[in-house]
Each structure stands twice: as structure tokens, then as C-alpha cells.
Amino acid sequence: MSTATMTETAISLDEATRFIWAEADMLDRLDYKPWLPLWTRDGCYTIPVEHETQDFENQLNVAHDDEEMRQARVKRLLSGFSMSAAPPARTVRTVSRFVVTGEGEGRIDLRAAMVLVEYKYERTRVLAADVTYRLVREEGAIKLDRKVVRLANCDDYLHGIGYLL
Amino acid sequence: MSSTDYAALVKQDRVHTALYKDAAIFEEEMERIFKNTWVWVGHESELPGANTFKKSFVGNQPVIVTRDKAGEIRTLLNRCRHRAASVCEKKKGKQSVFVCPYHGWSYDIDGGLRKVPYADGYPEGLDREEFGLIKLRTEVYQGMIFATFKEDIEPLVEFLGPARKWMDLFMKQGAGFGVKVLGEHKFRFPGNWKIQLENTTDAYHFPIVHKTFLDSLDAETENIFDVIGSGGWVEDLGHGHSVMVMIPDLIDLDENLDAPIPDRFAELAEELRAEGHDEDAVRKIVRAVGGTGFNLNLFPNVACSMAFFRVLRPVGVAETEIQHVAIGMGDARTTPSPAGNRARLRLHEHFQGPMGFGTPDDAEGWERVQRGARAGDDLWIMLNRGSEAPEGRPQPGHNAGDASSEVGMRAAYQQWKRMMTA
Ligand code: FES
Ligand SMILES: [Fe+2]
């Protein structure tokens, strides 16, 4: 930011899209270390089990991570000691069909479609999800404040997932 | 070796890999095991009141478990008596009638056939008594619901036998509020169901496979999970059931309630006080929050494991579905503690489920077993670990070994052999 203002400027859809694509690219390349500082301190990363729920605190989730859990998760996935993540599956994901659902000072809410293809052990699997994001601008940089990944089959059976969604 | 010579495939300390990969054996297991014993179908709290139901399975056969107005629990085959359409495809819910979507036959929650559209199309008349949903014998112990196709089987309590003591202890994690299902993770792995069955009393894998889980804990908790060196044991409870004690200090959650509250639970204790619980209740909840210190394996398809039910469903010879059912405090008579149950949910998410810090690694291990079992034609699965159990701990007269022994697997396979050769 060239000018230090008291109010944070809004985040445009173009900025948000670039940010989300960069995040997706990071995750497919297992570049998890720079992924951590993409988050705000109170950021929340959630993968619910119930499809319609908003009350993540009082329901079971596949993942419901605060900063500490995200760090522990990344450490685990990169440690080389997790059988399900070493060797990791290869993933290719696209995120698209962005819809802006809310905007405020230094904040944008979006929902998007994600299709992720996983390959491991002679086998290719597809995961589809609706993802909602809340992005905020903190000291000029865009950060992830909320990310909720609602898998299309979240309340049905899944498989072991040894990577980040 | 003939693939139907089941006795020859199970020795005292090893089993043949054909048990994982022979489709004909799998089909026989569905008949001789899953249709001939008590099979877990749900927990009472999943049927919270009159006219509630949940879908489930007995072996690979779909059923609906229902509770009628009078509170009676039944297990019904999920199959219309007209032309076999499934009558219920909702996971759970509340309704007093199931209407078959195909031709509109309707059934009461107790399975009775209620109405048949255009019934005068059966000029000879239709005996409604004869065409209710098929009922399975159903019994409940400690809130756990079991059903069986075998009408003349021994009562559930006899089948459970010495395992009941451990079920009683397990339910103490309700901290006086009772136990209820909070939610469930479901996942599948491409492997045989018995690979998962073995795992529930396999402490040997824990420090290896779950290293990254252990690394994510604070030092105090990490110590508690040193399950091999902590004086625990595995005990054969008969009928294929077994218990693996990992944390002897947490066998009876009503004991040691005066112990100081561990630092890691200080925040939870504050929340509980703010909810209005007195100091006794706070201590009870804090002690119960991580569950019990043992895994109880009930042959063939359910385990009471620390703070959850682990349910397996055989899908195919090399495909198995697992449910990790998270349980918390509270039943119809009590007001549960929201903070206590939130803590349970977060602990569950930490280890269990498709992205937990433990489960994906277990699932990977099980898949590796199935993949490796393709190699070689006449090779055996070794189940011969078994150093002596700690002095005086297991029930006298029970076959037992230390926590890393394979006593539990041997117990399960001997039951498999009895049932497959009966
Ligand atoms: S199949 Fe159910 S009414 Fe015909
Ligand atoms: Fe495990």
C-alpha cells in the first residue's frame, strides 16, 4: 500500500481470485510452509461433516483448525513420518465459479467451486467441494480469515486424505 | 489347500492370507458369521424419542433401526415386501410411517404393513400380517443396540459375557450424564474387514504409525500415550471379544477424582465452572473428557475405543467401511455440558476421521496389508507376539499378554474359525 490510511480499502474480486488461485497452487505443490502465514491469527480452517451446518463449534468436523492446529497439521504432513503423506498423493485442483457474497471495509466474502483430482497407487479419485472464503486485508496484505470446505460427499464415506484441501 | 477348509487356514498363532483376498471366503463369512451372531447396529441416543429411526447394516444387508411410540427398539430389513425397493434412504430422522416410493406400500415404524394402494387389485386379498418389513431379533446392553438374523441365538448379555464389565466401565465417560452420539466420521479403505478388526487391539503399531500424532501432543499427554511401556495388557474375553488396556490409570473413571486438574485442562475446567458445575462435577468431566484408557473389541463389528465407537462394515472382500462414532455426555434425562462436549469433539477431530492425525495413517497401513497380501501363494499372517501380561492385572483364568501382544487377534480368529466350521 502506498498510502497508510486509517481504513483498509476493499478487496476486489480480481485480487481475491488471484489470491485463491495462488493458494490452490501452493497446496497442490505441497508448499505448506508459506501457506501458514497466509492466515490471520484468529483464522479458522473448517471441513464440516454435516452439509448444511453453520455451527462448527458444536458439531463434528473433518477438520476445524485454529492456528495451533494448522501448524501441527503442516508439521505432520511435512515430517516424512506420516505413512499417509509420505509419499503423498499427487493432487490437481481448480477453484472457480466465484460469487461474491459479502463485502466490507478491507474484507470480501466469496463462495466458489473446487474440483480436486487425487492420484496415488494406480488410482485416481475426484473430490468436489463448495468452498467459502473470507479474505481480509491486514496491513496491506490479503489474508485468509475463514475457509470452509464443504465436500459434496461430506456426510457420506470418504477415504484417508493425506493432504490439505 | 482347499479354499473351503477353513480350519486349516487358522492356526493358533497365524492365519492364511487367503482370509483377506478370497471372495468365496468373504461370501461365506457373510452367511456363517454376520448372519449368525449379534451385530452392532446403533446406539440408543441415535433414536432420541418416539418414532425415530436410523439406517444401518447387519453384515452387508441394509436395515432400519427404529423406536416406536412405546419406546421399543426394532431392527427391520430396509426392503419393501412388494418388489424390494428400499423404503428409507434418510440417514436418520423422525417419522411414524415409511412409504415405499415405488408403488406406495406403507409401513408403520414397527414394520407392520399399513396400506396398499388399489388393494382390490388382489382379488384373492392380501394378508397384511404376512407382508410387514422383516424384523430381526434386537437387544440392547448399556445403550448399545445389537441385532441378529439368528432367532435362537443366546441372549445378548450371554454373548457379551466378561466384556460387559468393560462396557460398564466404558460408559463412565458420561461423567454421570449418560452417553450420547455427537456425530460420526465415515471412511472406506480398500482392504478386508479383518485387517481393521485386528487393529483395535494392536498397540504394537501405535508408536510407529502414530508418531506424527504423538509429536503433536504436549509432553505430558505424549507420556500418557506411551501405550506399550505403561503396564497395560491385552485380554481374551471369550466369543472373539478382547480388551487392550493402554492407560491402566484410566480404566475406572470414577477413581482418582481428587487428583489435581492437569494444566492442559485448566481452561476447560474454567469453562465448566462458568457453566455452573460444582467442583465435583468439574473434576468428573475433566477426567472423563479423553475417554477411557482401553479399547474393547466386540466380535465381529464394533469396538468401544477410548472415547468413541469404532464400527466396521464389510463391503466386499477388499473393501471395508469404518465409522468412528464420536460420543459425548448427556442423555434424555440430563442437560449435558456444551463445553465438555466441544472438548470431546475437538479431541475426536484431532485423531479420528479422514483427515485426523491418526486415521489416515491407519487406513494407509491397512491398505498396504491388502496390497502386500497379493504377493505369494502360501504365506501366513503372523499373530504370535505375546509376552506375559503384568502380574495380577488381567482377570484370573483369562488368556492375556502385555499391551503389544497379539492375544486379541488370536481370540478373534479362533472365534472366526469356530463360526466358519460350525
Ligand atoms: S416395491 Fe415397494 S411398493 Fe412396490
Ligand atoms: Fe492406529
PDB file of N, CA and C in Angstrom, chain B residues 188-257:
ATOM      1  N   ARG B 188     -13.792 -45.251   3.943  1.00  0.00           N
ATOM      2  CA  ARG B 188     -13.559 -46.598   3.432  1.00  0.00           C
ATOM      3  C   ARG B 188     -12.092 -46.797   3.151  1.00  0.00           C
ATOM      4  N   PHE B 189     -11.661 -48.034   3.234  1.00  0.00           N
ATOM      5  CA  PHE B 189     -10.319 -48.352   2.758  1.00  0.00           C
ATOM      6  C   PHE B 189     -10.394 -49.623   1.919  1.00  0.00           C
ATOM      7  N   PRO B 190      -9.541 -49.717   0.906  1.00  0.00           N
ATOM      8  CA  PRO B 190      -9.575 -50.886   0.035  1.00  0.00           C
ATOM      9  C   PRO B 190      -8.856 -52.061   0.675  1.00  0.00           C
ATOM     10  N   GLY B 191      -9.537 -52.735   1.580  1.00  0.00           N
ATOM     11  CA  GLY B 191      -8.927 -53.868   2.256  1.00  0.00           C
ATOM     12  C   GLY B 191      -9.995 -54.670   2.977  1.00  0.00           C
ATOM     13  N   ASN B 192      -9.602 -55.835   3.448  1.00  0.00           N
ATOM     14  CA  ASN B 192     -10.529 -56.753   4.090  1.00  0.00           C
ATOM     15  C   ASN B 192     -10.912 -56.276   5.498  1.00  0.00           C
ATOM     16  N   TRP B 193     -12.126 -56.600   5.915  1.00  0.00           N
ATOM     17  CA  TRP B 193     -12.628 -56.123   7.223  1.00  0.00           C
ATOM     18  C   TRP B 193     -11.804 -56.622   8.398  1.00  0.00           C
ATOM     19  N   LYS B 194     -11.214 -57.804   8.270  1.00  0.00           N
ATOM     20  CA  LYS B 194     -10.492 -58.361   9.414  1.00  0.00           C
ATOM     21  C   LYS B 194      -9.179 -57.618   9.690  1.00  0.00           C
ATOM     22  N   ILE B 195      -8.690 -56.903   8.691  1.00  0.00           N
ATOM     23  CA  ILE B 195      -7.479 -56.093   8.904  1.00  0.00           C
ATOM     24  C   ILE B 195      -7.790 -54.983   9.911  1.00  0.00           C
ATOM     25  N   GLN B 196      -8.973 -54.414   9.809  1.00  0.00           N
ATOM     26  CA  GLN B 196      -9.388 -53.404  10.773  1.00  0.00           C
ATOM     27  C   GLN B 196      -9.694 -54.032  12.112  1.00  0.00           C
ATOM     28  N   LEU B 197     -10.347 -55.195  12.088  1.00  0.00           N
ATOM     29  CA  LEU B 197     -10.689 -55.886  13.332  1.00  0.00           C
ATOM     30  C   LEU B 197      -9.433 -56.124  14.171  1.00  0.00           C
ATOM     31  N   GLU B 198      -8.359 -56.522  13.506  1.00  0.00           N
ATOM     32  CA  GLU B 198      -7.092 -56.778  14.205  1.00  0.00           C
ATOM     33  C   GLU B 198      -6.560 -55.512  14.874  1.00  0.00           C
ATOM     34  N   ASN B 199      -6.778 -54.391  14.208  1.00  0.00           N
ATOM     35  CA  ASN B 199      -6.106 -53.152  14.598  1.00  0.00           C
ATOM     36  C   ASN B 199      -6.518 -52.623  15.961  1.00  0.00           C
ATOM     37  N   THR B 200      -7.765 -52.903  16.359  1.00  0.00           N
ATOM     38  CA  THR B 200      -8.292 -52.302  17.584  1.00  0.00           C
ATOM     39  C   THR B 200      -7.516 -52.719  18.831  1.00  0.00           C
ATOM     40  N   THR B 201      -6.946 -53.929  18.827  1.00  0.00           N
ATOM     41  CA  THR B 201      -6.143 -54.324  19.993  1.00  0.00           C
ATOM     42  C   THR B 201      -4.670 -54.472  19.612  1.00  0.00           C
ATOM     43  N   ASP B 202      -4.242 -53.702  18.613  1.00  0.00           N
ATOM     44  CA  ASP B 202      -2.850 -53.745  18.162  1.00  0.00           C
ATOM     45  C   ASP B 202      -2.108 -52.510  18.677  1.00  0.00           C
ATOM     46  N   ALA B 203      -1.530 -52.617  19.857  1.00  0.00           N
ATOM     47  CA  ALA B 203      -0.759 -51.479  20.378  1.00  0.00           C
ATOM     48  C   ALA B 203       0.630 -51.426  19.750  1.00  0.00           C
ATOM     49  N   TYR B 204       1.043 -52.543  19.184  1.00  0.00           N
ATOM     50  CA  TYR B 204       2.387 -52.654  18.603  1.00  0.00           C
ATOM     51  C   TYR B 204       2.615 -51.583  17.531  1.00  0.00           C
ATOM     52  N   HIS B 205       1.567 -51.266  16.759  1.00  0.00           N
ATOM     53  CA  HIS B 205       1.740 -50.303  15.663  1.00  0.00           C
ATOM     54  C   HIS B 205       1.735 -48.855  16.158  1.00  0.00           C
ATOM     55  N   PHE B 206       1.220 -48.642  17.379  1.00  0.00           N
ATOM     56  CA  PHE B 206       0.870 -47.281  17.783  1.00  0.00           C
ATOM     57  C   PHE B 206       2.050 -46.289  17.716  1.00  0.00           C
ATOM     58  N   PRO B 207       3.165 -46.594  18.392  1.00  0.00           N
ATOM     59  CA  PRO B 207       4.266 -45.609  18.369  1.00  0.00           C
ATOM     60  C   PRO B 207       4.890 -45.435  16.986  1.00  0.00           C
ATOM     61  N   ILE B 208       4.730 -46.430  16.113  1.00  0.00           N
ATOM     62  CA  ILE B 208       5.336 -46.345  14.778  1.00  0.00           C
ATOM     63  C   ILE B 208       4.417 -45.543  13.851  1.00  0.00           C
ATOM     64  N   VAL B 209       3.199 -46.058  13.696  1.00  0.00           N
ATOM     65  CA  VAL B 209       2.262 -45.442  12.740  1.00  0.00           C
ATOM     66  C   VAL B 209       1.830 -44.053  13.218  1.00  0.00           C
ATOM     67  N   HIS B 210       1.677 -43.906  14.525  1.00  0.00           N
ATOM     68  CA  HIS B 210       1.109 -42.662  15.029  1.00  0.00           C
ATOM     69  C   HIS B 210       2.151 -41.712  15.604  1.00  0.00           C
ATOM     70  N   LYS B 211       3.358 -41.833  15.075  1.00  0.00           N
ATOM     71  CA  LYS B 211       4.430 -40.932  15.536  1.00  0.00           C
ATOM     72  C   LYS B 211       4.038 -39.469  15.356  1.00  0.00           C
ATOM     73  N   THR B 212       3.436 -39.140  14.218  1.00  0.00           N
ATOM     74  CA  THR B 212       3.128 -37.716  13.984  1.00  0.00           C
ATOM     75  C   THR B 212       1.993 -37.226  14.877  1.00  0.00           C
ATOM     76  N   PHE B 213       1.106 -38.161  15.295  1.00  0.00           N
ATOM     77  CA  PHE B 213       0.086 -37.790  16.273  1.00  0.00           C
ATOM     78  C   PHE B 213       0.755 -37.513  17.621  1.00  0.00           C
ATOM     79  N   LEU B 214       1.627 -38.436  18.030  1.00  0.00           N
ATOM     80  CA  LEU B 214       2.303 -38.274  19.323  1.00  0.00           C
ATOM     81  C   LEU B 214       3.115 -36.984  19.346  1.00  0.00           C
ATOM     82  N   ASP B 215       3.768 -36.682  18.219  1.00  0.00           N
ATOM     83  CA  ASP B 215       4.573 -35.460  18.139  1.00  0.00           C
ATOM     84  C   ASP B 215       3.727 -34.199  18.273  1.00  0.00           C
ATOM     85  N   SER B 216       2.429 -34.313  17.996  1.00  0.00           N
ATOM     86  CA  SER B 216       1.588 -33.109  18.035  1.00  0.00           C
ATOM     87  C   SER B 216       1.015 -32.867  19.435  1.00  0.00           C
ATOM     88  N   LEU B 217       1.348 -33.738  20.402  1.00  0.00           N
ATOM     89  CA  LEU B 217       0.809 -33.577  21.757  1.00  0.00           C
ATOM     90  C   LEU B 217       1.821 -32.867  22.643  1.00  0.00           C
ATOM     91  N   ASP B 218       1.319 -32.314  23.741  1.00  0.00           N
ATOM     92  CA  ASP B 218       2.252 -31.767  24.721  1.00  0.00           C
ATOM     93  C   ASP B 218       2.950 -32.936  25.431  1.00  0.00           C
ATOM     94  N   ALA B 219       4.039 -32.646  26.130  1.00  0.00           N
ATOM     95  CA  ALA B 219       4.882 -33.715  26.685  1.00  0.00           C
ATOM     96  C   ALA B 219       4.110 -34.608  27.651  1.00  0.00           C
ATOM     97  N   GLU B 220       3.267 -33.982  28.462  1.00  0.00           N
ATOM     98  CA  GLU B 220       2.509 -34.739  29.459  1.00  0.00           C
ATOM     99  C   GLU B 220       1.584 -35.763  28.776  1.00  0.00           C
ATOM    100  N   THR B 221       0.860 -35.287  27.766  1.00  0.00           N
ATOM    101  CA  THR B 221      -0.074 -36.165  27.068  1.00  0.00           C
ATOM    102  C   THR B 221       0.677 -37.230  26.288  1.00  0.00           C
ATOM    103  N   GLU B 222       1.803 -36.835  25.700  1.00  0.00           N
ATOM    104  CA  GLU B 222       2.590 -37.777  24.921  1.00  0.00           C
ATOM    105  C   GLU B 222       3.007 -38.960  25.791  1.00  0.00           C
ATOM    106  N   ASN B 223       3.368 -38.647  27.041  1.00  0.00           N
ATOM    107  CA  ASN B 223       3.717 -39.688  28.007  1.00  0.00           C
ATOM    108  C   ASN B 223       2.584 -40.663  28.251  1.00  0.00           C
ATOM    109  N   ILE B 224       1.383 -40.101  28.403  1.00  0.00           N
ATOM    110  CA  ILE B 224       0.208 -40.935  28.667  1.00  0.00           C
ATOM    111  C   ILE B 224       0.013 -41.932  27.533  1.00  0.00           C
ATOM    112  N   PHE B 225       0.349 -41.506  26.318  1.00  0.00           N
ATOM    113  CA  PHE B 225       0.126 -42.356  25.157  1.00  0.00           C
ATOM    114  C   PHE B 225       1.287 -43.308  24.873  1.00  0.00           C
ATOM    115  N   ASP B 226       2.198 -43.402  25.821  1.00  0.00           N
ATOM    116  CA  ASP B 226       3.243 -44.420  25.697  1.00  0.00           C
ATOM    117  C   ASP B 226       2.596 -45.757  26.044  1.00  0.00           C
ATOM    118  N   VAL B 227       1.788 -46.264  25.103  1.00  0.00           N
ATOM    119  CA  VAL B 227       0.875 -47.358  25.429  1.00  0.00           C
ATOM    120  C   VAL B 227       1.588 -48.698  25.601  1.00  0.00           C
ATOM    121  N   ILE B 228       2.809 -48.804  25.114  1.00  0.00           N
ATOM    122  CA  ILE B 228       3.465 -50.113  25.224  1.00  0.00           C
ATOM    123  C   ILE B 228       4.182 -50.259  26.550  1.00  0.00           C
ATOM    124  N   GLY B 229       4.773 -49.177  27.021  1.00  0.00           N
ATOM    125  CA  GLY B 229       5.586 -49.296  28.229  1.00  0.00           C
ATOM    126  C   GLY B 229       4.875 -48.940  29.515  1.00  0.00           C
ATOM    127  N   SER B 230       3.539 -48.970  29.533  1.00  0.00           N
ATOM    128  CA  SER B 230       2.849 -48.383  30.681  1.00  0.00           C
ATOM    129  C   SER B 230       2.131 -49.394  31.562  1.00  0.00           C
ATOM    130  N   GLY B 231       2.465 -50.676  31.425  1.00  0.00           N
ATOM    131  CA  GLY B 231       1.855 -51.669  32.307  1.00  0.00           C
ATOM    132  C   GLY B 231       0.498 -52.157  31.844  1.00  0.00           C
ATOM    133  N   GLY B 232       0.134 -51.828  30.602  1.00  0.00           N
ATOM    134  CA  GLY B 232      -1.145 -52.298  30.077  1.00  0.00           C
ATOM    135  C   GLY B 232      -1.065 -53.755  29.634  1.00  0.00           C
ATOM    136  N   TRP B 233      -2.192 -54.267  29.176  1.00  0.00           N
ATOM    137  CA  TRP B 233      -2.227 -55.660  28.740  1.00  0.00           C
ATOM    138  C   TRP B 233      -3.377 -55.889  27.769  1.00  0.00           C
ATOM    139  N   VAL B 234      -3.370 -57.046  27.107  1.00  0.00           N
ATOM    140  CA  VAL B 234      -4.470 -57.469  26.238  1.00  0.00           C
ATOM    141  C   VAL B 234      -5.035 -58.768  26.796  1.00  0.00           C
ATOM    142  N   GLU B 235      -6.360 -58.860  26.826  1.00  0.00           N
ATOM    143  CA  GLU B 235      -7.024 -59.986  27.485  1.00  0.00           C
ATOM    144  C   GLU B 235      -8.102 -60.558  26.577  1.00  0.00           C
ATOM    145  N   ASP B 236      -8.111 -61.878  26.464  1.00  0.00           N
ATOM    146  CA  ASP B 236      -9.122 -62.599  25.684  1.00  0.00           C
ATOM    147  C   ASP B 236     -10.380 -62.734  26.531  1.00  0.00           C
ATOM    148  N   LEU B 237     -11.510 -62.179  26.072  1.00  0.00           N
ATOM    149  CA  LEU B 237     -12.728 -62.176  26.881  1.00  0.00           C
ATOM    150  C   LEU B 237     -13.737 -63.225  26.427  1.00  0.00           C
ATOM    151  N   GLY B 238     -13.323 -64.114  25.520  1.00  0.00           N
ATOM    152  CA  GLY B 238     -14.234 -65.145  25.044  1.00  0.00           C
ATOM    153  C   GLY B 238     -15.090 -64.656  23.885  1.00  0.00           C
ATOM    154  N   HIS B 239     -15.651 -65.592  23.099  1.00  0.00           N
ATOM    155  CA  HIS B 239     -16.512 -65.274  21.949  1.00  0.00           C
ATOM    156  C   HIS B 239     -15.840 -64.354  20.935  1.00  0.00           C
ATOM    157  N   GLY B 240     -14.505 -64.299  20.936  1.00  0.00           N
ATOM    158  CA  GLY B 240     -13.796 -63.435  19.995  1.00  0.00           C
ATOM    159  C   GLY B 240     -13.589 -62.020  20.507  1.00  0.00           C
ATOM    160  N   HIS B 241     -14.179 -61.680  21.652  1.00  0.00           N
ATOM    161  CA  HIS B 241     -14.015 -60.337  22.214  1.00  0.00           C
ATOM    162  C   HIS B 241     -12.668 -60.232  22.937  1.00  0.00           C
ATOM    163  N   SER B 242     -12.136 -59.024  22.983  1.00  0.00           N
ATOM    164  CA  SER B 242     -10.885 -58.827  23.723  1.00  0.00           C
ATOM    165  C   SER B 242     -10.794 -57.380  24.181  1.00  0.00           C
ATOM    166  N   VAL B 243      -9.955 -57.159  25.168  1.00  0.00           N
ATOM    167  CA  VAL B 243      -9.734 -55.790  25.614  1.00  0.00           C
ATOM    168  C   VAL B 243      -8.237 -55.519  25.608  1.00  0.00           C
ATOM    169  N   MET B 244      -7.870 -54.318  25.186  1.00  0.00           N
ATOM    170  CA  MET B 244      -6.477 -53.882  25.256  1.00  0.00           C
ATOM    171  C   MET B 244      -6.430 -52.679  26.197  1.00  0.00           C
ATOM    172  N   VAL B 245      -5.766 -52.841  27.319  1.00  0.00           N
ATOM    173  CA  VAL B 245      -5.635 -51.745  28.271  1.00  0.00           C
ATOM    174  C   VAL B 245      -4.382 -50.963  27.905  1.00  0.00           C
ATOM    175  N   MET B 246      -4.554 -49.698  27.559  1.00  0.00           N
ATOM    176  CA  MET B 246      -3.401 -48.877  27.162  1.00  0.00           C
ATOM    177  C   MET B 246      -2.926 -48.005  28.306  1.00  0.00           C
ATOM    178  N   ILE B 247      -3.906 -47.439  29.042  1.00  0.00           N
ATOM    179  CA  ILE B 247      -3.572 -46.495  30.113  1.00  0.00           C
ATOM    180  C   ILE B 247      -4.246 -47.018  31.380  1.00  0.00           C
ATOM    181  N   PRO B 248      -3.521 -47.863  32.146  1.00  0.00           N
ATOM    182  CA  PRO B 248      -4.158 -48.518  33.299  1.00  0.00           C
ATOM    183  C   PRO B 248      -4.808 -47.529  34.259  1.00  0.00           C
ATOM    184  N   ASP B 249      -4.223 -46.333  34.386  1.00  0.00           N
ATOM    185  CA  ASP B 249      -4.763 -45.330  35.294  1.00  0.00           C
ATOM    186  C   ASP B 249      -6.176 -44.883  34.894  1.00  0.00           C
ATOM    187  N   LEU B 250      -6.529 -45.076  33.625  1.00  0.00           N
ATOM    188  CA  LEU B 250      -7.832 -44.600  33.147  1.00  0.00           C
ATOM    189  C   LEU B 250      -8.819 -45.746  32.903  1.00  0.00           C
ATOM    190  N   ILE B 251      -8.654 -46.854  33.617  1.00  0.00           N
ATOM    191  CA  ILE B 251      -9.626 -47.943  33.472  1.00  0.00           C
ATOM    192  C   ILE B 251     -10.943 -47.543  34.120  1.00  0.00           C
ATOM    193  N   ASP B 252     -10.861 -47.049  35.356  1.00  0.00           N
ATOM    194  CA  ASP B 252     -12.080 -46.683  36.076  1.00  0.00           C
ATOM    195  C   ASP B 252     -12.100 -45.169  36.284  1.00  0.00           C
ATOM    196  N   LEU B 253     -12.982 -44.502  35.551  1.00  0.00           N
ATOM    197  CA  LEU B 253     -13.004 -43.039  35.573  1.00  0.00           C
ATOM    198  C   LEU B 253     -13.603 -42.484  36.860  1.00  0.00           C
ATOM    199  N   ASP B 254     -14.184 -43.349  37.698  1.00  0.00           N
ATOM    200  CA  ASP B 254     -14.687 -42.875  38.993  1.00  0.00           C
ATOM    201  C   ASP B 254     -13.589 -42.826  40.054  1.00  0.00           C
ATOM    202  N   GLU B 255     -12.422 -43.376  39.713  1.00  0.00           N
ATOM    203  CA  GLU B 255     -11.326 -43.353  40.690  1.00  0.00           C
ATOM    204  C   GLU B 255     -10.469 -42.100  40.500  1.00  0.00           C
ATOM    205  N   ASN B 256      -9.657 -41.809  41.515  1.00  0.00           N
ATOM    206  CA  ASN B 256      -8.686 -40.704  41.446  1.00  0.00           C
ATOM    207  C   ASN B 256      -9.319 -39.353  41.142  1.00  0.00           C
ATOM    208  N   LEU B 257     -10.538 -39.145  41.619  1.00  0.00           N
ATOM    209  CA  LEU B 257     -11.182 -37.863  41.304  1.00  0.00           C
ATOM    210  C   LEU B 257     -10.585 -36.696  42.093  1.00  0.00           C
TER     211      LEU B 257
END
